[in-house]
């Protein structure tokens, strides 16, 4: 098996290999060439990319045919027990919610060859491969071939039934009552929201989204800061300083965006990538202005999208709204189904 190594500066040369493999059945939007082109650009813009990290994108070729691409990153400096010096998937600090090697058919021979190459040429044996989907062949292959320490994470996806009535009928009584109360509160307060489903945004809309996103991120970090170690806080500061926001809205070709306005003000958004079949959306980022929490804008956005889908298609049972990481209660209360992702920590002998 032949292994070709590429650097981030040579990323464009990877396109013919990547396009051939990204159509594999287990691949998601996060494994496409277009997605990784953005991830790669994020690192190229990073002010300190080579101080803490090294990047290796490997193409494994069998008899003239590419069989696997391995986008990898070396964390050169240990940041506590949570971030050891090890090999990770490229893009760990970005909004990539599912990771995998890129392949049509998962080959343990290609995986072994990749790890042996890293061990022999980079002198690194420690691997921490995160956010691998439980149902993937890669997860099974790594677990069966290496002595892995697992850390699990929860994800939730909504698979709507045939009709909107069936969806609302599946809700628990208290959730239906809460949703009804929110609608009544909007009427009582005399507020009206305008919601739009888009595939791209203007520069002003992008800036409005980033402002709301940064507000939400700041509030979450403030709440988590007290529980975080000194090294964890230092690591987050380094990431914030050295990386720019991933320009998903500006560059990814298959986007799903919901914007909600009160008068002229953006008060909530959802966005993430569509899968190429347009039946599955991966919900990456959400943001709701704290002044509008009492109206459950996020739930209202989802209901708007689902109603529009039912009205347009006549059904929605082929759709999937994947909330990706996190199992917040509201996701299950609207009918979401739980799944798992795993981080696998292991050494190559």
Coordinates of C-alpha atoms in Angstrom, one line a residue:
X1 CA 0.0 0.0 0.0
X2 CA 1.3 3.4 -1.0
X3 CA 0.9 6.4 1.4
X4 CA 1.1 10.0 0.1
X5 CA 1.5 12.8 2.7
X6 CA 0.0 16.2 2.0
X7 CA 0.3 19.5 4.0
X8 CA -2.5 22.1 4.5
X9 CA -0.8 24.2 1.8
X10 CA -1.2 21.4 -0.7
X11 CA -4.9 20.8 0.1
X12 CA -6.2 21.5 -3.4
X13 CA -4.2 18.6 -4.7
X14 CA -6.4 16.3 -2.6
X15 CA -9.6 17.1 -4.4
X16 CA -9.7 14.2 -7.0
X17 CA -8.9 11.6 -4.2
X18 CA -11.4 13.2 -1.8
X19 CA -14.3 13.4 -4.3
X20 CA -13.9 9.8 -5.1
X21 CA -14.2 8.6 -1.5
X22 CA -16.6 11.1 0.1
X23 CA -19.6 9.4 -1.5
X24 CA -19.1 6.3 0.8
X25 CA -22.3 5.3 2.6
X26 CA -20.9 6.1 6.1
X27 CA -19.6 9.5 5.2
X28 CA -21.5 12.6 6.4
X29 CA -21.3 16.3 5.4
X30 CA -18.4 16.6 7.8
X31 CA -16.3 14.2 5.7
X32 CA -16.8 16.0 2.4
X33 CA -14.0 17.8 0.5
X34 CA -15.9 21.1 0.7
X35 CA -16.2 20.8 4.5
X36 CA -12.5 20.0 5.0
X37 CA -11.5 22.8 2.7
X38 CA -13.1 25.2 5.2
X39 CA -11.4 23.3 8.1
X40 CA -8.1 23.5 6.4
X41 CA -8.6 27.2 5.6
X42 CA -9.3 27.8 9.3
X43 CA -5.9 26.4 10.2
X44 CA -4.1 28.3 7.4
X45 CA -5.4 31.5 8.9
X46 CA -4.4 30.5 12.5
X47 CA -1.8 32.8 14.0
X48 CA -0.1 30.0 16.0
X49 CA -0.9 26.9 14.0
X50 CA 2.6 25.5 13.9
X51 CA 3.5 26.3 17.5
X52 CA 1.1 23.8 19.1
X53 CA 0.3 21.5 16.2
X54 CA 1.5 19.7 13.1
X55 CA -0.8 18.5 10.3
X56 CA -0.7 15.4 8.2
X57 CA -3.2 14.5 5.5
X58 CA -2.5 11.0 4.3
X59 CA -3.9 9.3 1.1
X60 CA -3.6 5.5 1.1
X61 CA -3.5 4.0 -2.3
X62 CA -3.9 0.3 -3.2
X63 CA -3.0 -0.7 -6.8
X64 CA -3.5 2.8 -8.1
X65 CA -6.9 3.3 -6.4
X66 CA -7.3 5.6 -3.3
X67 CA -8.9 3.6 -0.5
X68 CA -8.7 6.0 2.5
X69 CA -7.8 9.5 3.5
X70 CA -6.6 10.2 7.0
X71 CA -6.8 13.9 8.0
X72 CA -4.7 14.0 11.2
X73 CA -3.2 16.6 13.6
X74 CA -0.5 16.2 16.2
X75 CA -1.0 18.1 19.4
X76 CA 2.6 18.9 20.3
X77 CA 2.1 20.2 23.8
X78 CA 0.1 18.5 26.6
X79 CA -2.7 20.6 28.1
X80 CA -3.5 18.5 31.2
X81 CA -5.0 15.1 31.1
X82 CA -7.8 16.2 28.8
X83 CA -5.5 17.2 25.9
X84 CA -2.4 14.9 25.9
X85 CA 0.3 15.0 23.3
X86 CA -1.2 12.7 20.7
X87 CA -2.6 12.3 17.2
X88 CA -6.1 13.6 16.7
X89 CA -8.5 14.1 13.8
X90 CA -7.8 17.3 11.9
X91 CA -10.5 19.8 12.9
X92 CA -11.0 18.9 16.5
X93 CA -11.4 22.5 17.6
X94 CA -13.8 23.4 14.8
X95 CA -17.6 22.8 14.6
X96 CA -17.1 19.3 13.1
X97 CA -19.4 17.1 15.1
X98 CA -18.6 13.7 13.6
X99 CA -15.2 12.5 12.6
X100 CA -14.1 9.6 10.5
X101 CA -11.4 8.5 8.0
X102 CA -12.7 9.1 4.5
X103 CA -13.4 5.8 2.7
X104 CA -16.0 3.9 0.7
X105 CA -15.2 0.7 2.5
X106 CA -13.5 0.7 5.8
X107 CA -10.3 -1.3 5.6
X108 CA -8.4 -2.4 8.7
X109 CA -5.3 -3.0 6.5
X110 CA -5.4 0.7 5.5
X111 CA -5.9 1.8 9.1
X112 CA -3.0 -0.3 10.3
X113 CA -0.8 1.0 7.5
X114 CA -1.8 4.6 8.4
X115 CA -0.9 4.1 12.1
X116 CA 2.3 2.4 11.3
X117 CA 3.4 5.2 9.0
X118 CA 2.7 7.8 11.7
X119 CA 4.5 5.7 14.3
X120 CA 7.6 5.2 12.1
X121 CA 7.9 8.7 10.5
X122 CA 6.5 11.0 13.3
X123 CA 7.6 8.9 16.3
X124 CA 4.1 9.1 17.8
X125 CA 2.2 6.1 19.2
X126 CA -0.6 7.8 21.1
X127 CA -3.9 8.4 19.3
X128 CA -7.0 10.1 20.5
X129 CA -9.7 9.8 17.9
X130 CA -12.9 11.6 18.9
X131 CA -16.5 11.9 17.9
X132 CA -16.7 8.6 16.0
X133 CA -20.3 7.4 15.4
X134 CA -21.2 4.3 17.2
X135 CA -22.9 2.8 14.1
X136 CA -19.8 3.2 11.9
X137 CA -17.6 0.4 10.7
X138 CA -14.6 2.5 11.8
X139 CA -15.7 2.4 15.5
X140 CA -16.0 -1.4 15.3
X141 CA -12.7 -1.8 13.5
X142 CA -10.7 0.3 16.0
X143 CA -12.3 -1.4 19.0
X144 CA -11.6 -4.9 17.7
X145 CA -8.0 -4.2 16.7
X146 CA -6.7 -1.9 19.4
X147 CA -6.9 -1.7 23.2
X148 CA -9.1 1.5 23.4
X149 CA -10.2 3.5 26.3
X150 CA -13.6 4.8 25.5
X151 CA -15.4 8.0 26.4
X152 CA -18.9 8.3 25.1
X153 CA -21.1 11.3 24.2
X154 CA -24.8 11.6 23.4
X155 CA -26.4 12.8 20.2
X156 CA -30.1 13.2 19.3
X157 CA -31.9 13.2 16.0
X158 CA -35.5 13.7 15.1
X159 CA -37.1 11.5 12.5
X160 CA -40.5 13.1 11.8
X161 CA -43.6 10.8 11.3
X162 CA -45.8 10.9 8.2
X163 CA -47.9 13.9 9.4
X164 CA -47.6 16.9 11.6
X165 CA -50.6 15.7 13.6
X166 CA -48.7 12.4 14.4
X167 CA -45.7 14.4 15.5
X168 CA -47.6 16.6 18.0
X169 CA -49.6 13.6 19.2
X170 CA -46.4 11.9 20.1
X171 CA -45.5 14.7 22.5
X172 CA -46.0 14.2 26.2
X173 CA -49.0 16.1 27.6
X174 CA -46.9 18.7 29.6
X175 CA -44.8 19.5 26.5
X176 CA -48.0 20.0 24.4
X177 CA -49.4 22.3 27.1
X178 CA -46.1 24.3 27.3
X179 CA -46.0 24.8 23.6
X180 CA -49.7 25.9 23.6
X181 CA -48.9 28.3 26.4
X182 CA -46.0 29.8 24.5
X183 CA -48.3 30.4 21.5
X184 CA -50.9 32.0 23.7
X185 CA -48.3 34.2 25.3
X186 CA -47.2 35.5 21.9
X187 CA -50.8 36.4 21.1
X188 CA -51.3 38.0 24.5
X189 CA -48.1 40.1 24.2
X190 CA -49.0 41.1 20.7
X191 CA -45.6 40.0 19.3
X192 CA -45.1 38.6 15.8
X193 CA -42.0 36.9 14.5
X194 CA -40.9 36.5 10.9
X195 CA -39.1 33.2 10.2
X196 CA -37.2 32.4 7.0
X197 CA -35.6 29.2 5.8
X198 CA -32.5 29.9 3.6
X199 CA -29.7 28.3 1.8
X200 CA -27.3 31.3 2.0
X201 CA -27.1 34.6 3.8
X202 CA -25.9 38.1 3.1
X203 CA -22.9 39.6 4.8
X204 CA -25.1 41.6 7.2
X205 CA -27.0 38.4 8.1
X206 CA -23.8 36.6 8.7
X207 CA -22.5 39.4 11.0
X208 CA -25.8 39.4 12.9
X209 CA -25.6 35.6 13.3
X210 CA -22.0 35.8 14.6
X211 CA -22.9 38.5 17.1
X212 CA -25.7 36.4 18.5
X213 CA -23.5 33.3 18.4
X214 CA -20.7 35.0 20.3
X215 CA -23.2 36.2 22.9
X216 CA -24.4 32.7 23.5
X217 CA -20.8 31.3 23.5
X218 CA -19.8 33.9 26.1
X219 CA -22.6 33.0 28.4
X220 CA -21.9 29.3 28.1
X221 CA -18.2 29.8 28.8
X222 CA -18.9 32.0 31.8
X223 CA -21.1 29.3 33.3
X224 CA -18.5 26.6 32.7
X225 CA -15.4 28.6 33.7
X226 CA -15.8 27.8 37.4
X227 CA -15.6 24.1 36.8
X228 CA -12.7 24.3 34.4
X229 CA -9.0 23.7 35.4
X230 CA -6.4 26.4 34.9
X231 CA -4.9 24.4 31.9
X232 CA -8.4 24.0 30.4
X233 CA -9.0 27.8 30.6
X234 CA -5.5 28.4 29.1
X235 CA -6.2 26.0 26.3
X236 CA -9.5 27.7 25.4
X237 CA -7.8 31.1 25.4
X238 CA -5.1 29.8 23.0
X239 CA -7.8 28.4 20.7
X240 CA -9.8 31.7 20.8
X241 CA -6.6 33.7 20.0
X242 CA -5.2 31.5 17.3
X243 CA -8.3 30.5 15.4
X244 CA -10.9 32.5 13.4
X245 CA -14.5 31.4 13.3
X246 CA -15.1 28.7 10.7
X247 CA -16.8 30.5 7.7
X248 CA -19.5 27.9 7.3
X249 CA -22.1 30.3 6.2
X250 CA -20.0 32.0 3.5
X251 CA -18.5 29.0 1.8
X252 CA -20.2 25.6 2.3
X253 CA -22.4 24.8 -0.7
X254 CA -25.2 22.9 1.1
X255 CA -26.5 24.9 3.9
X256 CA -29.7 24.9 6.0
X257 CA -30.4 28.2 7.8
X258 CA -33.4 29.4 9.8
X259 CA -33.5 33.0 10.8
X260 CA -36.2 34.6 13.1
X261 CA -36.7 38.3 13.3
X262 CA -38.7 40.5 15.6
X263 CA -39.3 43.7 13.6
X264 CA -35.8 44.3 12.1
X265 CA -33.8 42.5 14.8
X266 CA -32.4 39.0 14.5
X267 CA -33.5 37.1 17.6
X268 CA -32.7 33.5 16.8
X269 CA -31.0 31.3 14.3
X270 CA -30.3 27.7 13.4
X271 CA -27.7 26.6 10.8
X272 CA -25.8 23.7 9.7
X273 CA -25.1 21.6 6.6
X274 CA -27.5 19.6 4.5
X275 CA -26.5 16.1 3.4
X276 CA -26.3 15.9 -0.4
X277 CA -29.6 14.0 -0.6
X278 CA -31.3 17.1 1.1
X279 CA -33.1 14.7 3.5
X280 CA -30.8 15.1 6.5
X281 CA -29.7 18.3 8.1
X282 CA -27.0 18.5 10.8
X283 CA -27.9 21.3 13.3
X284 CA -24.5 22.8 14.3
X285 CA -25.2 26.2 15.8
X286 CA -28.2 27.7 17.4
X287 CA -28.6 31.1 19.0
X288 CA -31.5 32.8 20.8
X289 CA -31.5 36.3 22.2
X290 CA -31.8 36.1 26.0
X291 CA -34.6 38.7 25.8
X292 CA -36.8 36.2 24.0
X293 CA -36.3 33.0 26.0
X294 CA -39.9 33.0 27.3
X295 CA -41.2 32.5 23.7
X296 CA -39.3 29.3 23.1
X297 CA -38.1 30.6 19.8
X298 CA -36.0 27.5 19.0
X299 CA -39.0 25.2 19.2
X300 CA -41.0 27.6 17.2
X301 CA -38.3 27.7 14.5
X302 CA -38.4 23.9 14.3
X303 CA -42.2 23.8 14.1
X304 CA -42.1 26.4 11.3
X305 CA -39.6 24.3 9.3
X306 CA -41.5 21.1 9.9
X307 CA -44.8 22.6 8.9
X308 CA -43.3 24.0 5.8
X309 CA -41.8 20.6 5.0
X310 CA -45.2 18.9 5.5
X311 CA -47.0 21.5 3.4
X312 CA -44.4 21.3 0.6
X313 CA -43.8 17.6 0.5
X314 CA -47.1 16.4 1.9
X315 CA -45.0 14.3 4.3
X316 CA -41.8 14.5 6.2
X317 CA -41.0 10.9 7.2
X318 CA -37.9 10.8 5.0
X319 CA -36.4 13.9 6.7
X320 CA -34.0 13.8 9.6
X321 CA -33.1 16.7 11.8
X322 CA -29.8 15.7 13.5
X323 CA -29.1 17.9 16.5
X324 CA -25.7 16.2 16.7
X325 CA -23.9 16.5 20.0
X326 CA -25.7 17.0 23.3
X327 CA -28.9 15.4 24.7
X328 CA -30.7 18.5 26.1
X329 CA -34.1 17.6 27.4
X330 CA -36.1 19.6 24.7
X331 CA -34.6 17.4 22.0
X332 CA -36.2 14.2 23.4
X333 CA -39.4 16.0 24.3
X334 CA -40.1 16.8 20.7
X335 CA -39.5 13.2 19.7
X336 CA -35.8 12.9 19.2
X337 CA -34.0 9.6 19.3
X338 CA -30.7 9.1 21.2
X339 CA -27.5 7.8 19.7
X340 CA -23.8 7.8 20.8
X341 CA -20.4 9.0 19.6
X342 CA -17.2 7.8 21.1
X343 CA -13.7 9.1 21.7
X344 CA -11.1 6.3 21.5
X345 CA -7.8 6.7 23.3
X346 CA -5.1 4.0 22.4
X347 CA -1.5 3.4 21.6
X348 CA 0.0 1.7 18.5
X349 CA 2.6 -0.9 19.3

